[in-house]
Short mmCIF file of C-alpha atoms (C1' of nucleotides) in Angstrom, two decimals:
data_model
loop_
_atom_site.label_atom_id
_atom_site.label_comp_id
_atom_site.label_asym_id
_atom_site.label_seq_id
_atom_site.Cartn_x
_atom_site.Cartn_y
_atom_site.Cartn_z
CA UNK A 1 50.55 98.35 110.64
CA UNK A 2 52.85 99.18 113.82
CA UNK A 3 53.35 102.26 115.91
CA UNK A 4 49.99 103.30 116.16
CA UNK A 5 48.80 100.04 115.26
CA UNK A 6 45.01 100.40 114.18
CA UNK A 7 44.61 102.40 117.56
CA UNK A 8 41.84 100.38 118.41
CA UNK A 9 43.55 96.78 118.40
CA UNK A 10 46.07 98.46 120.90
CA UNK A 11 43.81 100.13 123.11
CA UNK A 12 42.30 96.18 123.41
CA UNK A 13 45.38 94.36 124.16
CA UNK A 14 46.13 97.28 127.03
CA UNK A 15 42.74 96.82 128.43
CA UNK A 16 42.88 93.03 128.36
CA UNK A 17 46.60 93.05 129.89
CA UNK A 18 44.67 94.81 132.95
CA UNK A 19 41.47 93.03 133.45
CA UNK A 20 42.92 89.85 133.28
CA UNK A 21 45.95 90.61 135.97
CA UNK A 22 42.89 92.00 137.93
CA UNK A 23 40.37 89.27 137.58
CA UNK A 24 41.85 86.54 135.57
CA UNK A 25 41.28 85.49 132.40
CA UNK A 26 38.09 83.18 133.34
CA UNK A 27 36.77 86.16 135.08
CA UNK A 28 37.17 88.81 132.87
CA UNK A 29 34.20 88.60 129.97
CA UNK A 30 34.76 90.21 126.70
CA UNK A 31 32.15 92.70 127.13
CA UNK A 32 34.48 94.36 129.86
CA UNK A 33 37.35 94.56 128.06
CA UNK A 34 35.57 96.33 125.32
CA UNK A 35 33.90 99.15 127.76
CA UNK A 36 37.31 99.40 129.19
CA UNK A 37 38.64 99.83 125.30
CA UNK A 38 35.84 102.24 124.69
CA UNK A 39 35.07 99.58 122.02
CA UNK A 40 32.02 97.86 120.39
CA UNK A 41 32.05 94.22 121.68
CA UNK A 42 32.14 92.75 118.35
CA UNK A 43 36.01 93.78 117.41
CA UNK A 44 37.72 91.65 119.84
CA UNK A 45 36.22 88.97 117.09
CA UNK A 46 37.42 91.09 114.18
CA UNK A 47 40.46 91.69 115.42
CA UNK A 48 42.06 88.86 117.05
CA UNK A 49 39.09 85.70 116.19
CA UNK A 50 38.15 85.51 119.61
CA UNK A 51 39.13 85.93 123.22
CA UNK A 52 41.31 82.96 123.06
CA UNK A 53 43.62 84.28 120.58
CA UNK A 54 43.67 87.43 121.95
CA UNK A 55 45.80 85.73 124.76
CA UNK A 56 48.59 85.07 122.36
CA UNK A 57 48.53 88.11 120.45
CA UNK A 58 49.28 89.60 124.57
CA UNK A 59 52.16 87.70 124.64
CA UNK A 60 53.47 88.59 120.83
CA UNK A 61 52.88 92.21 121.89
CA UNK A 62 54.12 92.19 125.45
CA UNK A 63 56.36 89.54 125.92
CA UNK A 64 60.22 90.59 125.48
CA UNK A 65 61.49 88.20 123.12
CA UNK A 66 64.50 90.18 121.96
CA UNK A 67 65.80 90.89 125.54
CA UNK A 68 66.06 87.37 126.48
CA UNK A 69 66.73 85.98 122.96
CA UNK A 70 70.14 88.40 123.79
CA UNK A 71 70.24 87.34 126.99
CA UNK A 72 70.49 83.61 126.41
CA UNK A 73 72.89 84.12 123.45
CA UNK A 74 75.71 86.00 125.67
CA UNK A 75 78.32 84.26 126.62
CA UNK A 76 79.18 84.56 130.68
CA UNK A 77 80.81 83.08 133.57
CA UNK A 78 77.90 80.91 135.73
CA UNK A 79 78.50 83.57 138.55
CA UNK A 80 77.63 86.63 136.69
CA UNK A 81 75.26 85.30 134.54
CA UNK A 82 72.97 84.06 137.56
CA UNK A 83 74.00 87.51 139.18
CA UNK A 84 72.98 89.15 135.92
CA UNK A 85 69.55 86.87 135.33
CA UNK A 86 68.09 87.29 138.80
CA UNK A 87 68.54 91.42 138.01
CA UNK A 88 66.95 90.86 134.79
CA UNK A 89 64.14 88.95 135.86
CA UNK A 90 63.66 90.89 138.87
CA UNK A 91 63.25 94.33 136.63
CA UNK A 92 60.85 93.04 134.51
CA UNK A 93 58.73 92.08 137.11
CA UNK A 94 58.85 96.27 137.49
CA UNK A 95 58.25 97.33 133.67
CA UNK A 96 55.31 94.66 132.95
CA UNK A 97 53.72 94.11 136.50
CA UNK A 98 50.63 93.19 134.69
CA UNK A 99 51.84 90.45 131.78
CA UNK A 100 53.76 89.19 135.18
CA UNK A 101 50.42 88.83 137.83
CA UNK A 102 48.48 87.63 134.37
CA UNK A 103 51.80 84.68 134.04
CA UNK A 104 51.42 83.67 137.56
CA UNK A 105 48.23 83.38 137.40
CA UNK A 106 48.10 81.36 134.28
CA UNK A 107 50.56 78.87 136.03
CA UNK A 108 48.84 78.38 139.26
CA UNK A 109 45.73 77.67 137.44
CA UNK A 110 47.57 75.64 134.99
CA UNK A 111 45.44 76.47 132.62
CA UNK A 112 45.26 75.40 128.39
CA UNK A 113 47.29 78.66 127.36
CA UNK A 114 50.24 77.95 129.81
CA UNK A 115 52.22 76.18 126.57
CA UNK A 116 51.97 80.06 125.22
CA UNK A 117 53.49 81.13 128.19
CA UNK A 118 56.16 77.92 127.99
CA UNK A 119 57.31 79.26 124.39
CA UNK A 120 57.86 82.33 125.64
CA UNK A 121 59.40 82.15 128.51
CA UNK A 122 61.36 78.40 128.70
CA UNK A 123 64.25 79.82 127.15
CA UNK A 124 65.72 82.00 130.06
CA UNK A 125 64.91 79.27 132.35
CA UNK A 126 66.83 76.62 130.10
CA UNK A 127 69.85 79.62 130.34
CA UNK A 128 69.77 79.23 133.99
CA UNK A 129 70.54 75.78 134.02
CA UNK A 130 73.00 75.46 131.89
CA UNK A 131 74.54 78.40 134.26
CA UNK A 132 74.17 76.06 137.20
CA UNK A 133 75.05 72.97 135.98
CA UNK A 134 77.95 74.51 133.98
CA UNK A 135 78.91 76.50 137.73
CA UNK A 136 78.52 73.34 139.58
CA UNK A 137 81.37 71.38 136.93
CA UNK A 138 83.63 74.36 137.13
CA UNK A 139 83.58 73.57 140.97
CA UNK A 140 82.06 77.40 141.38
CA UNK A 141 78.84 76.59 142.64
CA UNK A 142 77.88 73.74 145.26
CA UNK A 143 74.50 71.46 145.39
CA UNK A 144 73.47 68.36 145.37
CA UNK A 145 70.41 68.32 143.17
CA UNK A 146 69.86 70.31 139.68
CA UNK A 147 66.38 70.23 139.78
CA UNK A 148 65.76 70.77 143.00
CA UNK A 149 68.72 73.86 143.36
CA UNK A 150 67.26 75.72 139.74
CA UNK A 151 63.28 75.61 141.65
CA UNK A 152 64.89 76.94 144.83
CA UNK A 153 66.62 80.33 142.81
CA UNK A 154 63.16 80.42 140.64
CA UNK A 155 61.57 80.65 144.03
CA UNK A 156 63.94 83.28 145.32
CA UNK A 157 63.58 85.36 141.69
CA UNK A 158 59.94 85.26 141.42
CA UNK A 159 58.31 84.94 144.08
CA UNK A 160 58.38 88.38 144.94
CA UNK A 161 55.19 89.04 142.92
CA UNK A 162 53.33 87.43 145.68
CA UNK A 163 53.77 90.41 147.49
CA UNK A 164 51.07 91.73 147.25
CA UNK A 165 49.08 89.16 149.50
CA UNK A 166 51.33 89.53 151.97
CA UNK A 167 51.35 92.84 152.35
CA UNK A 168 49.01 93.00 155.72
CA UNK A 169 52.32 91.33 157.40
CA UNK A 170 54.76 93.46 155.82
CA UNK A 171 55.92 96.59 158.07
CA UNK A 172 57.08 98.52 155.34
CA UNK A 173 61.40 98.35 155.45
CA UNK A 174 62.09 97.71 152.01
CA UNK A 175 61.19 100.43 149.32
CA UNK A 176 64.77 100.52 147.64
CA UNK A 177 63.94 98.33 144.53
CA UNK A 178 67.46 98.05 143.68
CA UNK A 179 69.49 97.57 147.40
CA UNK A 180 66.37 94.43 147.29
CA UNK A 181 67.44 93.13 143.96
CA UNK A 182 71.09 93.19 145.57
CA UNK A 183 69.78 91.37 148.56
CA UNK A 184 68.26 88.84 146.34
CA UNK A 185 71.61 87.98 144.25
CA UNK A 186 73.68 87.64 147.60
CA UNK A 187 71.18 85.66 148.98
CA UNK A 188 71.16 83.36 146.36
CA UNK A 189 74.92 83.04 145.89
CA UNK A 190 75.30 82.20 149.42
CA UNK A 191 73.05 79.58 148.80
CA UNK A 192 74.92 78.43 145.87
CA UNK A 193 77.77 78.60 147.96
CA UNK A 194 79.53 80.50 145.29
CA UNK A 195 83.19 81.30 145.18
CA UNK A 196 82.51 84.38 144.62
CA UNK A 197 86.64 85.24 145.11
CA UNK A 198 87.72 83.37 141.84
CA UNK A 199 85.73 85.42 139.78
CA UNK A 200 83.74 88.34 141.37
CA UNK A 201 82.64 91.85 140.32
CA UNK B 1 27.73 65.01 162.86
CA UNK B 2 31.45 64.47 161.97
CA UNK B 3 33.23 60.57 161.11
CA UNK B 4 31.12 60.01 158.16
CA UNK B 5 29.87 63.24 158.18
CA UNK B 6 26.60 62.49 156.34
CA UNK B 7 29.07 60.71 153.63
CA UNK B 8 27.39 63.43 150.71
CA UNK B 9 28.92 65.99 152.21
CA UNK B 10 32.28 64.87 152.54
CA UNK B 11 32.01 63.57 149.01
CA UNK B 12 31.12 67.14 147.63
CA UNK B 13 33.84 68.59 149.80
CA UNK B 14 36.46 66.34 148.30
CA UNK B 15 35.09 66.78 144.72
CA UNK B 16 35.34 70.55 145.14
CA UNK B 17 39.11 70.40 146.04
CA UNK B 18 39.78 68.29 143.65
CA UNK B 19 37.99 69.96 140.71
CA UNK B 20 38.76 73.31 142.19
CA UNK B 21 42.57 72.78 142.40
CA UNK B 22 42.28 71.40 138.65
CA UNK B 23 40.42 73.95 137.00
CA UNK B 24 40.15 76.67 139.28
CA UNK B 25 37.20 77.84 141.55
CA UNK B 26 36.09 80.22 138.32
CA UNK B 27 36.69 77.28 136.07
CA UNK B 28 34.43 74.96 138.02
CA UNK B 29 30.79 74.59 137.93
CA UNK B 30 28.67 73.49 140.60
CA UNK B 31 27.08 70.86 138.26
CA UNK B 32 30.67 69.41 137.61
CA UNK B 33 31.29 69.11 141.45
CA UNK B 34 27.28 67.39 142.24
CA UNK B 35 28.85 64.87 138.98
CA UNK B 36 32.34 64.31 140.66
CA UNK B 37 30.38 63.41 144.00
CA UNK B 38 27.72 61.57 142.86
CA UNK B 39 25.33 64.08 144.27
CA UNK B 40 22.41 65.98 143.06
CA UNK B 41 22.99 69.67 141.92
CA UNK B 42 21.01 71.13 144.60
CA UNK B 43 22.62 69.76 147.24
CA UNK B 44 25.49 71.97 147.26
CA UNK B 45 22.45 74.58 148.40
CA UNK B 46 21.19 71.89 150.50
CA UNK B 47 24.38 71.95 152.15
CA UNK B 48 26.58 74.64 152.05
CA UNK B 49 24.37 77.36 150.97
CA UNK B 50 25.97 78.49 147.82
CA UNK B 51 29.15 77.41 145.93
CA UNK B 52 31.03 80.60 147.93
CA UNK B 53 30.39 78.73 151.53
CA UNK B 54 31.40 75.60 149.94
CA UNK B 55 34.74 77.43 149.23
CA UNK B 56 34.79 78.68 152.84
CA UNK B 57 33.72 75.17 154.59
CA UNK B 58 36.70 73.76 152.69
CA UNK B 59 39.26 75.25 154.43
CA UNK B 60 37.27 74.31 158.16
CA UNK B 61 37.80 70.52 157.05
CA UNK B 62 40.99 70.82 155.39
CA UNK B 63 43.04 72.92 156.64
CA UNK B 64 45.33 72.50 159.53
CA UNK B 65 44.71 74.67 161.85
CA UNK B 66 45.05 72.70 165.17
CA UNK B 67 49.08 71.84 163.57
CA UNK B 68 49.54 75.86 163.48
CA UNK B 69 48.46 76.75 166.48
CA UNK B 70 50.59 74.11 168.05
CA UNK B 71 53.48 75.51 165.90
CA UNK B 72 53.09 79.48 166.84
CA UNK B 73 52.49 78.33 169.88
CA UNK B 74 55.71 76.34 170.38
CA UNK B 75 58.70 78.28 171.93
CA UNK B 76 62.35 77.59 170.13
CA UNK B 77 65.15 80.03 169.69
CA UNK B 78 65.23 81.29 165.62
CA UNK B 79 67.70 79.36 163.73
CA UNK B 80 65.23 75.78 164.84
CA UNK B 81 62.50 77.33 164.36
CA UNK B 82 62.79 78.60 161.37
CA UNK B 83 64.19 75.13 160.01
CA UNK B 84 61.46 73.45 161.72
CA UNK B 85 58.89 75.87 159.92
CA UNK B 86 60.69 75.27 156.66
CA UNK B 87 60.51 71.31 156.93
CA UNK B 88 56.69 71.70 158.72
CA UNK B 89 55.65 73.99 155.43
CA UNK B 90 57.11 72.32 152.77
CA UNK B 91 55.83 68.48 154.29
CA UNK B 92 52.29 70.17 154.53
CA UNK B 93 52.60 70.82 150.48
CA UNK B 94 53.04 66.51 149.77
CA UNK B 95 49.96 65.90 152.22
CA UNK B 96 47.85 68.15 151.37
CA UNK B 97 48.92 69.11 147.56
CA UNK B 98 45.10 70.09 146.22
CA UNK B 99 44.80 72.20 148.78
CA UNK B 100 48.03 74.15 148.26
CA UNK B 101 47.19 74.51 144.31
CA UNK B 102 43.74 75.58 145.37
CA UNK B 103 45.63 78.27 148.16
CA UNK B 104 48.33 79.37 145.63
CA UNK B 105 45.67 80.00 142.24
CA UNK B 106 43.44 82.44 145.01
CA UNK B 107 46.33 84.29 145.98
CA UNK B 108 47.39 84.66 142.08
CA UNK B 109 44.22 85.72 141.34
CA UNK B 110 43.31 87.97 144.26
CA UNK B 111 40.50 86.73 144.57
CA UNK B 112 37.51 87.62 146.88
CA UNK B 113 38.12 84.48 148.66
CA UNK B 114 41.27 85.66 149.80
CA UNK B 115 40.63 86.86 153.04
CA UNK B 116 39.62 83.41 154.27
CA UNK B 117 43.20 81.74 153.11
CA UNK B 118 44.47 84.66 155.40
CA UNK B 119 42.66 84.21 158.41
CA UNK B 120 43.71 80.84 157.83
CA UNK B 121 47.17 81.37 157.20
CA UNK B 122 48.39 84.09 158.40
CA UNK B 123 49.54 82.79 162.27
CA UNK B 124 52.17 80.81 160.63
CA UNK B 125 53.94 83.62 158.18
CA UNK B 126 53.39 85.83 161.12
CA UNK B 127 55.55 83.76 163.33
CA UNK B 128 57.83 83.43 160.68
CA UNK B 129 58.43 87.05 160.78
CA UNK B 130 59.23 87.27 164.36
CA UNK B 131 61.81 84.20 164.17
CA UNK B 132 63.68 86.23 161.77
CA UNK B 133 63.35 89.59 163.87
CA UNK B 134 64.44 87.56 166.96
CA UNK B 135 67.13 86.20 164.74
CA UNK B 136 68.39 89.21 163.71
CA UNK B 137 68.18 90.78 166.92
CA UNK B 138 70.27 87.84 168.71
CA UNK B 139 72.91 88.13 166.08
CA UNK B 140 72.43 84.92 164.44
CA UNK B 141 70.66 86.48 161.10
CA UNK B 142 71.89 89.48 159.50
CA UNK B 143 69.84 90.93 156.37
CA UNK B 144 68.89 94.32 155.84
CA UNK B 145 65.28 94.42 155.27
CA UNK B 146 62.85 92.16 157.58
CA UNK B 147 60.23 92.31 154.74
CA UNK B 148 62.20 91.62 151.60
CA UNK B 149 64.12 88.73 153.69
CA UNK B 150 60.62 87.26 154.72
CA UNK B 151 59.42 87.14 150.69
CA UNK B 152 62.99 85.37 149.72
CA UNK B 153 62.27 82.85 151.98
CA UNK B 154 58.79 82.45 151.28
CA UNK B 155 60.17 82.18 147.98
CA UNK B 156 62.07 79.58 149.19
CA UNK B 157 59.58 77.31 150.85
CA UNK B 158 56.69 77.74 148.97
CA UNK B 159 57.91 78.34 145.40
CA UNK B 160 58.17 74.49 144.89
CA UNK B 161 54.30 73.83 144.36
CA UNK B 162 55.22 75.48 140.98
CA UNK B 163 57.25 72.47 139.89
CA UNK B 164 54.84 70.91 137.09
CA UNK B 165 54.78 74.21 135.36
CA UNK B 166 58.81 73.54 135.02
CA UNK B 167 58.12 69.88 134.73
CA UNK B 168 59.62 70.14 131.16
CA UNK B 169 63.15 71.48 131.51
CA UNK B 170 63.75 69.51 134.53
CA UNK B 171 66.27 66.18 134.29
CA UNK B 172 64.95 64.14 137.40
CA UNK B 173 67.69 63.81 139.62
CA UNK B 174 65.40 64.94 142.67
CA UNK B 175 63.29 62.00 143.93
CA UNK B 176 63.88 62.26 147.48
CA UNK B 177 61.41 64.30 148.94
CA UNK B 178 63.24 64.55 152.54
CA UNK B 179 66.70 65.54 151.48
CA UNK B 180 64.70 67.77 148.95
CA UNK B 181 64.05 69.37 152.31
CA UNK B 182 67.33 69.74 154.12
CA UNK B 183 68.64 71.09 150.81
CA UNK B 184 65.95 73.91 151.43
CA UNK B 185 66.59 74.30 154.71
CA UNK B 186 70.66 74.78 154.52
CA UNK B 187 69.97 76.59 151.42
CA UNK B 188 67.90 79.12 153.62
CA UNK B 189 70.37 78.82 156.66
CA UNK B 190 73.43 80.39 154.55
CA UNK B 191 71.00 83.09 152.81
CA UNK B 192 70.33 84.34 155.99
CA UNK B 193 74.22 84.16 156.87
CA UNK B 194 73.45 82.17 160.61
CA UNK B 195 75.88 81.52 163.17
CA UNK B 196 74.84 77.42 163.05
CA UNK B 197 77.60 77.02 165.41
CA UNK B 198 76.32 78.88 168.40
CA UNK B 199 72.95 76.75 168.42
CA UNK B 200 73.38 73.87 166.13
CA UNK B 201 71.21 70.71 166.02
"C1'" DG C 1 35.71 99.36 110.53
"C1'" DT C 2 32.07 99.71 113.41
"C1'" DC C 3 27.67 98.87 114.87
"C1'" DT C 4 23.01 96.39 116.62
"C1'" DA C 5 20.56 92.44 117.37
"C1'" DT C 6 20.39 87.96 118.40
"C1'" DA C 7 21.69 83.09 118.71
"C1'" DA C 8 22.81 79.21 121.61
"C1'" DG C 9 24.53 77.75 125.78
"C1'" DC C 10 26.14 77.56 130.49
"C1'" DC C 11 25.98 79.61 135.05
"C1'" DG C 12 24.25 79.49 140.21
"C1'" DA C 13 20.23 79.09 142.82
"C1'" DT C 14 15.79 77.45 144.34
"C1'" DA C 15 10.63 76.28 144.47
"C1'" DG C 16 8.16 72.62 145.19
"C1'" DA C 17 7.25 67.48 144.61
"C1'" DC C 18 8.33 63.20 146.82
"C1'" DG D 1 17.49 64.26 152.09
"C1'" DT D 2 17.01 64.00 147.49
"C1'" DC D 3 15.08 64.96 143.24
"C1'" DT D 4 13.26 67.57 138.70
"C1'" DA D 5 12.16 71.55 136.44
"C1'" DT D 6 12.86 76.06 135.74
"C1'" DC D 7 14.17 81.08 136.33
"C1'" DG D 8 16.94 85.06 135.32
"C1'" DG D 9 21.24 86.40 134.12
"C1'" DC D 10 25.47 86.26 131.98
"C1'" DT D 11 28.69 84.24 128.58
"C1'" DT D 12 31.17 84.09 123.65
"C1'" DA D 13 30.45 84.71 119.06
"C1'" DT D 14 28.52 86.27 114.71
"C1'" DA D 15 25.15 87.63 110.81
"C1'" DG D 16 24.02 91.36 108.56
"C1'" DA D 17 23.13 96.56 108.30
"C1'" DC D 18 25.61 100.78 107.58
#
DNA sequence: GTCTATAAGCCGATAGAC
DNA sequence: GTCTATCGGCTTATAGAC
């Protein structure tokens, strides 16, 4: 098993990944993801035991473990490594658009999978405070709260998948992915009030 | 009508936001609202015609519209307003906090409801838009893009109704709602690089 | 592995009694 | 205004045939 893995099983996890970033998970019934499969709706049972577990098997499939298991073991100076995490983040939300809407979503509804989610994704967040607390000792970075300053970059990094309902309001200036990402990490380093002159790049 | 307003339908409007913003509007039966209330199950029918107007008459009672208008309304030059609409925003998310979680699972979801949280809410992002064009204009912002800047402070102010999800990797060192605030707002006012010292407050 | 057929239950909505 | 009883439809899940 792998690679092609059983064909079937794959073309179900792809199909789910879609339906539920389009309708959420309450909203999306097994019977749909099957048609959209091209699958009979019993092997969503036979593969994965049920809807439920399906949603984990997403995450084991989708989720990029070994990019931020690398991530959080390399060793960097707070400024570039909260330079480095908000590109990071901010390209994923480009490569997996779907696993990101279905997170969101998950969240806001705080639903009984979002400790699945937690596993997954706690680590990177745990990196970033350790980057800002260890920024704010070295006299680098400037704020009064921790709490409050890691919600306020989390804010800046992802809520840019919100997008979408704002669109209407939007008058269409920004299309360079990249010079945005840029905006983003000066943005936020302003915030920090980062001395960005002791150690820049 | 209105006051008491016929006491059972208040009570089924206050069950649905609260049941609503717990388990989502999918995730919430009709029965479980008439049981919240104390109500019989047909009187959301009785009522509201239908669980979807019951979504819609929500917003009529709850949300603040009269506060908005008064807002757009209001002339101030762009580095007030847009701390005013940063403080305005983020107290609106400690009165009103079912209603926000409701807001923020819709626009997750894209949902077919999601029209009505625009009509709703639109006014105030809209004004938001032209403080920063204003802003930019006068020489006290400077950003690139008018639409990416907008989403980062978005980001910024309404980002924080997240917070339980982090709930876990947070330490507690920010208890004071108000200064929670100001850190927002100066946080915002160096992002967007403003001259505080030619209008200051 | 894949299928059909069906079980058992919850959903929103309402007709009609009081 | 409030209730009970019920309808038709959809849900997840699975037993058993092939």
């Amino acid at each position: 098993m792998r690679a092609e893995d059983s064909d079937v099983r794959m073309r179900l996890l792809v199909a789910a990944k879609r339906l539920f970033a389009r309708q959420g998970y309450d909203g999306t019934s097994v019977r749909q993801i099957c048609e959209e499969a091209g699958a009979n709706v019993a092997l969503v049972s036979y593969y994965f035991g049920g809807k439920e577990n399906m949603f984990q098997a997403l995450f084991d499939t989708f989720f990029p473990k070994a990019l931020i298991m690398e991530f959080v073991d390399r060793q960097v100076d707070p400024i570039n490594g909260v330079k480095e995490l908000v590109r990071e983040v901010m390209r994923f939300h480009t490569t997996e658009p779907e696993l990101v809407v279905l997170l969101n979503q998950e969240i806001a509804l705080n639903s009984p999978r979002i400790d699945i989610i937690r596993r997954n994704a706690f680590p990177i967040w745990i990196k970033l405070r350790e980057l800002l607390r260890q920024g704010r000792e070295d006299g680098v970075f400037h704020f009064r709260s921790l709490d409050h300053t890691m919600m306020t970059v989390l804010g800046n990094v992802l809520f840019h998948k919100q997008r979408n309902y704002f669109l209407p309001i939007l008058i269409g200036d920004s299309n360079d992915q990249e010079a945005a990402i840029e905006d983003s990490v000066d943005f936020v380093m302003r915030g920090l009030q980062a001395n960005t002159d002791i150690i820049s790049q």
